[in-house]
Amino acid sequence: MTHPFTKLTTTASSKPPPPLITFTFLLILCIIGFYTLHHPYRSPATPPLRNPQTALHFQKTFLSLSSNYTVSSYLRDLTHHPHLAGTEPSLDTVRYVQSHFEQLKFNTHTVEYKALLSYPVHASVSAHFSNGTTVELSLTEKGISQNAILDVVQPYHAYSPSGSAYGKVVFVNYGREEDYRALEAAGVNVSGCVVMARKGSVLSRSGVIFLAEAKGAIGVLLYAEWDRLRGGGVERGTVMRGVGDPLSPGWAGVEGGESLDLEDSEVSKRFPKIPSLPLSFENAQIILGSLWGGFVPQFLNDLGRVNGGRIGPGPTMVNLTFQGKKKVATIHNVFAVIRGLEEPNRYVLLGNHRDAWTYGAIDPNSGTAALLDIARRYALLMRLGWSPRRTIIFCSWDAEEFGMIGSTEWVEENLVNLGAKAVAYLNVDCAVQGPGFFAGATPQLDDILIEVTKMVKDPESESGTLYDQWSAPNRIFND
């Protein structure tokens, strides 16, 4: 059969903010089961079965097939080693996911694209204090063994330009327009300075860097306050504007296809022109605690900062150096297809990315493990005579961390087919991540999301449902 295609939207698969409950993957299974299993199997020679009891039977069977052991085994296999997109170790995860789908007897195939990726060569940050002392800040995360250090990519911002920046430090809060207005009102000009920002939920990482550049900053240091809860971890990420391969904007980066030059203005405008690096919360506090200058009241909320929250400029000077390389690499998307019985040309897409900055135990492999278990359960149901009404496509994306490249390239290649045939896309990324619960959907799926959460038992309650736990503090639902 002709391979059907994936991912309706590339802007809607951004990661949900933490935290998430450890049973989130069960909710995903329920949503998928509810969405597809109420259309039971029938042979082409018999009329459709619309028996609610049959549908309920398949739903209960689907959920009863759950196994913590299988999900945890998938997660262990996927996280044996770091698997950054475009590197040799990432091919192990390609083969693993592909082999899993093939063993389930699904129609499986892999699609490759050429894409411009970005890797670090060298990075350093030194702080020069007013008393004449200098501290070289370690960019190596705590708790990583010497052997693992060689395998784990150092903290960096993908697509940051190579260069050095030496200047006084100014704290710019979240790096938003309103933060710069507050600084201006306080008489602080960041032009010629290295700015330090804390990562927020409103402005993207690239947005922080580009705005700092527009304000005249010569470099950016970015830290995440939640890293203090992760034992000195550092948040890697991309600073490229937009999504997809920058060398093939608007069309797929297929082998032998058209590709822009790196110097093309359409390419260069997507990359910042000032260097940036991520810092651990601990290292950020060393610098912030040495700043003088005044205060900005708007910056003081929930800072947890030393030195009373002074913003600079200086007197501490920072020397930030980054050397990176951009190279065209091959990325791999893996697909598995269950052909629909009644509407085979209508697609329900279930996806998640596979690449990770390091080991990816939470992001993305908690989601990938859930996705593989969903596929396993469907295969077992098919042995019992079930078949979906519409075609189901499992999608395992590559190079998401660099800017949703794998999914974007595939959508660009198959845009017409998807526009005519795709029904819904369900994404599973950080499925397991501590306490609390988060879910999001386009308005068309709001009702089913609410309905499913009412079916899932709250693992932290004796009698309540996930809906009860989710709605109580948010008070966003009206029955």
Short mmCIF file of N, CA and C in Angstrom, two decimals, residues 211-278:
data_model
loop_
_atom_site.label_atom_id
_atom_site.label_comp_id
_atom_site.label_asym_id
_atom_site.label_seq_id
_atom_site.Cartn_x
_atom_site.Cartn_y
_atom_site.Cartn_z
N LEU A 211 15.87 39.12 21.25
CA LEU A 211 15.51 40.40 21.83
C LEU A 211 16.72 41.04 22.52
N ALA A 212 17.53 40.23 23.19
CA ALA A 212 18.75 40.76 23.80
C ALA A 212 19.67 41.36 22.73
N GLU A 213 19.77 40.68 21.62
CA GLU A 213 20.57 41.20 20.50
C GLU A 213 20.04 42.54 20.02
N ALA A 214 18.71 42.63 19.90
CA ALA A 214 18.10 43.88 19.44
C ALA A 214 18.32 45.02 20.43
N LYS A 215 18.47 44.70 21.70
CA LYS A 215 18.69 45.72 22.72
C LYS A 215 20.15 46.12 22.86
N GLY A 216 21.03 45.49 22.07
CA GLY A 216 22.44 45.88 22.08
C GLY A 216 23.33 45.01 22.94
N ALA A 217 22.81 43.93 23.52
CA ALA A 217 23.65 43.03 24.31
C ALA A 217 24.64 42.32 23.41
N ILE A 218 25.77 41.91 23.99
CA ILE A 218 26.81 41.23 23.20
C ILE A 218 26.85 39.73 23.48
N GLY A 219 26.10 39.27 24.44
CA GLY A 219 26.05 37.85 24.77
C GLY A 219 24.95 37.59 25.77
N VAL A 220 24.53 36.32 25.89
CA VAL A 220 23.43 35.96 26.79
C VAL A 220 23.80 34.70 27.55
N LEU A 221 23.54 34.73 28.86
CA LEU A 221 23.60 33.55 29.71
C LEU A 221 22.18 33.27 30.20
N LEU A 222 21.74 32.04 30.05
CA LEU A 222 20.35 31.68 30.35
C LEU A 222 20.33 30.52 31.33
N TYR A 223 19.55 30.66 32.40
CA TYR A 223 19.42 29.56 33.36
C TYR A 223 17.96 29.31 33.65
N ALA A 224 17.69 28.12 34.16
CA ALA A 224 16.33 27.74 34.53
C ALA A 224 16.26 27.54 36.03
N GLU A 225 15.33 28.23 36.67
CA GLU A 225 15.25 28.14 38.13
C GLU A 225 14.89 26.74 38.61
N TRP A 226 14.14 25.98 37.78
CA TRP A 226 13.78 24.64 38.22
C TRP A 226 14.99 23.69 38.17
N ASP A 227 16.12 24.13 37.58
CA ASP A 227 17.31 23.28 37.58
C ASP A 227 17.86 23.06 38.98
N ARG A 228 17.54 23.95 39.91
CA ARG A 228 18.03 23.77 41.28
C ARG A 228 17.42 22.54 41.92
N LEU A 229 16.30 22.07 41.38
CA LEU A 229 15.66 20.86 41.88
C LEU A 229 16.19 19.61 41.20
N ARG A 230 17.07 19.79 40.21
CA ARG A 230 17.54 18.65 39.44
C ARG A 230 19.03 18.39 39.65
N GLY A 231 19.56 18.81 40.80
CA GLY A 231 20.91 18.46 41.15
C GLY A 231 21.98 19.07 40.27
N GLY A 232 21.79 20.31 39.83
CA GLY A 232 22.82 20.97 39.04
C GLY A 232 22.72 20.73 37.55
N GLY A 233 21.57 20.27 37.09
CA GLY A 233 21.39 20.05 35.66
C GLY A 233 21.38 21.36 34.89
N VAL A 234 21.63 21.27 33.59
CA VAL A 234 21.63 22.44 32.72
C VAL A 234 20.72 22.16 31.53
N GLU A 235 19.88 23.10 31.20
CA GLU A 235 18.90 22.90 30.14
C GLU A 235 19.47 23.28 28.78
N ARG A 236 19.73 22.29 27.96
CA ARG A 236 20.16 22.53 26.59
C ARG A 236 18.95 22.90 25.75
N GLY A 237 19.18 23.44 24.56
CA GLY A 237 18.06 23.79 23.70
C GLY A 237 18.50 24.51 22.46
N THR A 238 17.56 24.75 21.57
CA THR A 238 17.86 25.43 20.32
C THR A 238 17.53 26.92 20.43
N VAL A 239 18.28 27.73 19.71
CA VAL A 239 17.99 29.17 19.64
C VAL A 239 17.67 29.59 18.21
N MET A 240 17.34 28.62 17.37
CA MET A 240 16.93 28.93 16.00
C MET A 240 15.49 29.41 15.98
N ARG A 241 15.24 30.41 15.17
CA ARG A 241 13.86 30.87 14.96
C ARG A 241 13.12 29.89 14.07
N GLY A 242 11.86 29.66 14.40
CA GLY A 242 11.03 28.85 13.53
C GLY A 242 11.29 27.37 13.69
N VAL A 243 10.64 26.57 12.84
CA VAL A 243 10.76 25.12 12.89
C VAL A 243 11.17 24.59 11.52
N GLY A 244 11.72 23.39 11.52
CA GLY A 244 12.11 22.75 10.27
C GLY A 244 13.54 23.06 9.88
N ASP A 245 14.02 22.32 8.90
CA ASP A 245 15.38 22.49 8.40
C ASP A 245 15.56 23.90 7.85
N PRO A 246 16.54 24.66 8.34
CA PRO A 246 16.72 26.02 7.84
C PRO A 246 17.17 26.10 6.39
N LEU A 247 17.74 25.01 5.87
CA LEU A 247 18.20 25.03 4.48
C LEU A 247 17.10 24.71 3.48
N SER A 248 15.95 24.25 3.97
CA SER A 248 14.83 23.94 3.07
C SER A 248 13.53 24.48 3.66
N PRO A 249 13.45 25.79 3.84
CA PRO A 249 12.25 26.37 4.47
C PRO A 249 11.03 26.27 3.56
N GLY A 250 10.01 25.55 4.00
CA GLY A 250 8.79 25.43 3.22
C GLY A 250 8.74 24.20 2.33
N TRP A 251 9.85 23.49 2.21
CA TRP A 251 9.84 22.25 1.45
C TRP A 251 10.74 21.23 2.15
N ALA A 252 10.56 19.95 1.81
CA ALA A 252 11.27 18.89 2.52
C ALA A 252 12.72 18.78 2.07
N GLY A 253 13.60 18.48 3.03
CA GLY A 253 15.01 18.31 2.73
C GLY A 253 15.33 16.90 2.29
N VAL A 254 14.81 16.50 1.13
CA VAL A 254 15.01 15.15 0.63
C VAL A 254 16.35 15.05 -0.08
N GLU A 255 16.85 13.83 -0.18
CA GLU A 255 18.12 13.58 -0.86
C GLU A 255 18.05 14.07 -2.30
N GLY A 256 19.01 14.92 -2.69
CA GLY A 256 19.05 15.45 -4.04
C GLY A 256 18.12 16.62 -4.30
N GLY A 257 17.36 17.03 -3.27
CA GLY A 257 16.44 18.14 -3.45
C GLY A 257 17.11 19.50 -3.33
N GLU A 258 16.35 20.54 -3.59
CA GLU A 258 16.89 21.89 -3.52
C GLU A 258 17.25 22.24 -2.09
N SER A 259 18.35 22.98 -1.93
CA SER A 259 18.80 23.39 -0.61
C SER A 259 19.45 24.75 -0.70
N LEU A 260 19.14 25.63 0.25
CA LEU A 260 19.74 26.96 0.28
C LEU A 260 21.16 26.89 0.82
N ASP A 261 21.96 27.89 0.49
CA ASP A 261 23.30 28.00 1.05
C ASP A 261 23.21 28.52 2.48
N LEU A 262 24.19 28.18 3.28
CA LEU A 262 24.21 28.61 4.66
C LEU A 262 24.26 30.13 4.77
N GLU A 263 24.88 30.78 3.77
CA GLU A 263 25.01 32.23 3.79
C GLU A 263 23.77 32.95 3.26
N ASP A 264 22.80 32.21 2.74
CA ASP A 264 21.58 32.81 2.21
C ASP A 264 20.88 33.59 3.32
N SER A 265 20.34 34.74 2.99
CA SER A 265 19.69 35.58 4.00
C SER A 265 18.48 34.91 4.63
N GLU A 266 17.81 34.03 3.87
CA GLU A 266 16.67 33.31 4.41
C GLU A 266 17.10 32.33 5.49
N VAL A 267 18.35 31.89 5.39
CA VAL A 267 18.89 30.97 6.40
C VAL A 267 19.46 31.74 7.58
N SER A 268 20.31 32.71 7.30
CA SER A 268 21.02 33.42 8.36
C SER A 268 20.08 34.19 9.28
N LYS A 269 18.93 34.64 8.76
CA LYS A 269 18.02 35.41 9.60
C LYS A 269 17.39 34.57 10.70
N ARG A 270 17.50 33.25 10.61
CA ARG A 270 16.92 32.37 11.62
C ARG A 270 17.88 32.12 12.79
N PHE A 271 19.13 32.58 12.66
CA PHE A 271 20.11 32.37 13.71
C PHE A 271 20.47 33.69 14.37
N PRO A 272 20.65 33.70 15.69
CA PRO A 272 21.09 34.94 16.36
C PRO A 272 22.52 35.28 15.96
N LYS A 273 22.91 36.50 16.22
CA LYS A 273 24.25 36.96 15.86
C LYS A 273 25.14 37.17 17.08
N ILE A 274 24.60 36.92 18.27
CA ILE A 274 25.41 37.03 19.48
C ILE A 274 25.46 35.66 20.16
N PRO A 275 26.59 35.30 20.77
CA PRO A 275 26.70 33.98 21.38
C PRO A 275 25.87 33.87 22.66
N SER A 276 25.49 32.67 22.99
CA SER A 276 24.74 32.42 24.22
C SER A 276 25.09 31.04 24.73
N LEU A 277 24.90 30.86 26.03
CA LEU A 277 25.13 29.56 26.66
C LEU A 277 24.13 29.36 27.80
N PRO A 278 23.77 28.12 28.08
CA PRO A 278 22.97 27.84 29.27
C PRO A 278 23.89 27.66 30.48
#
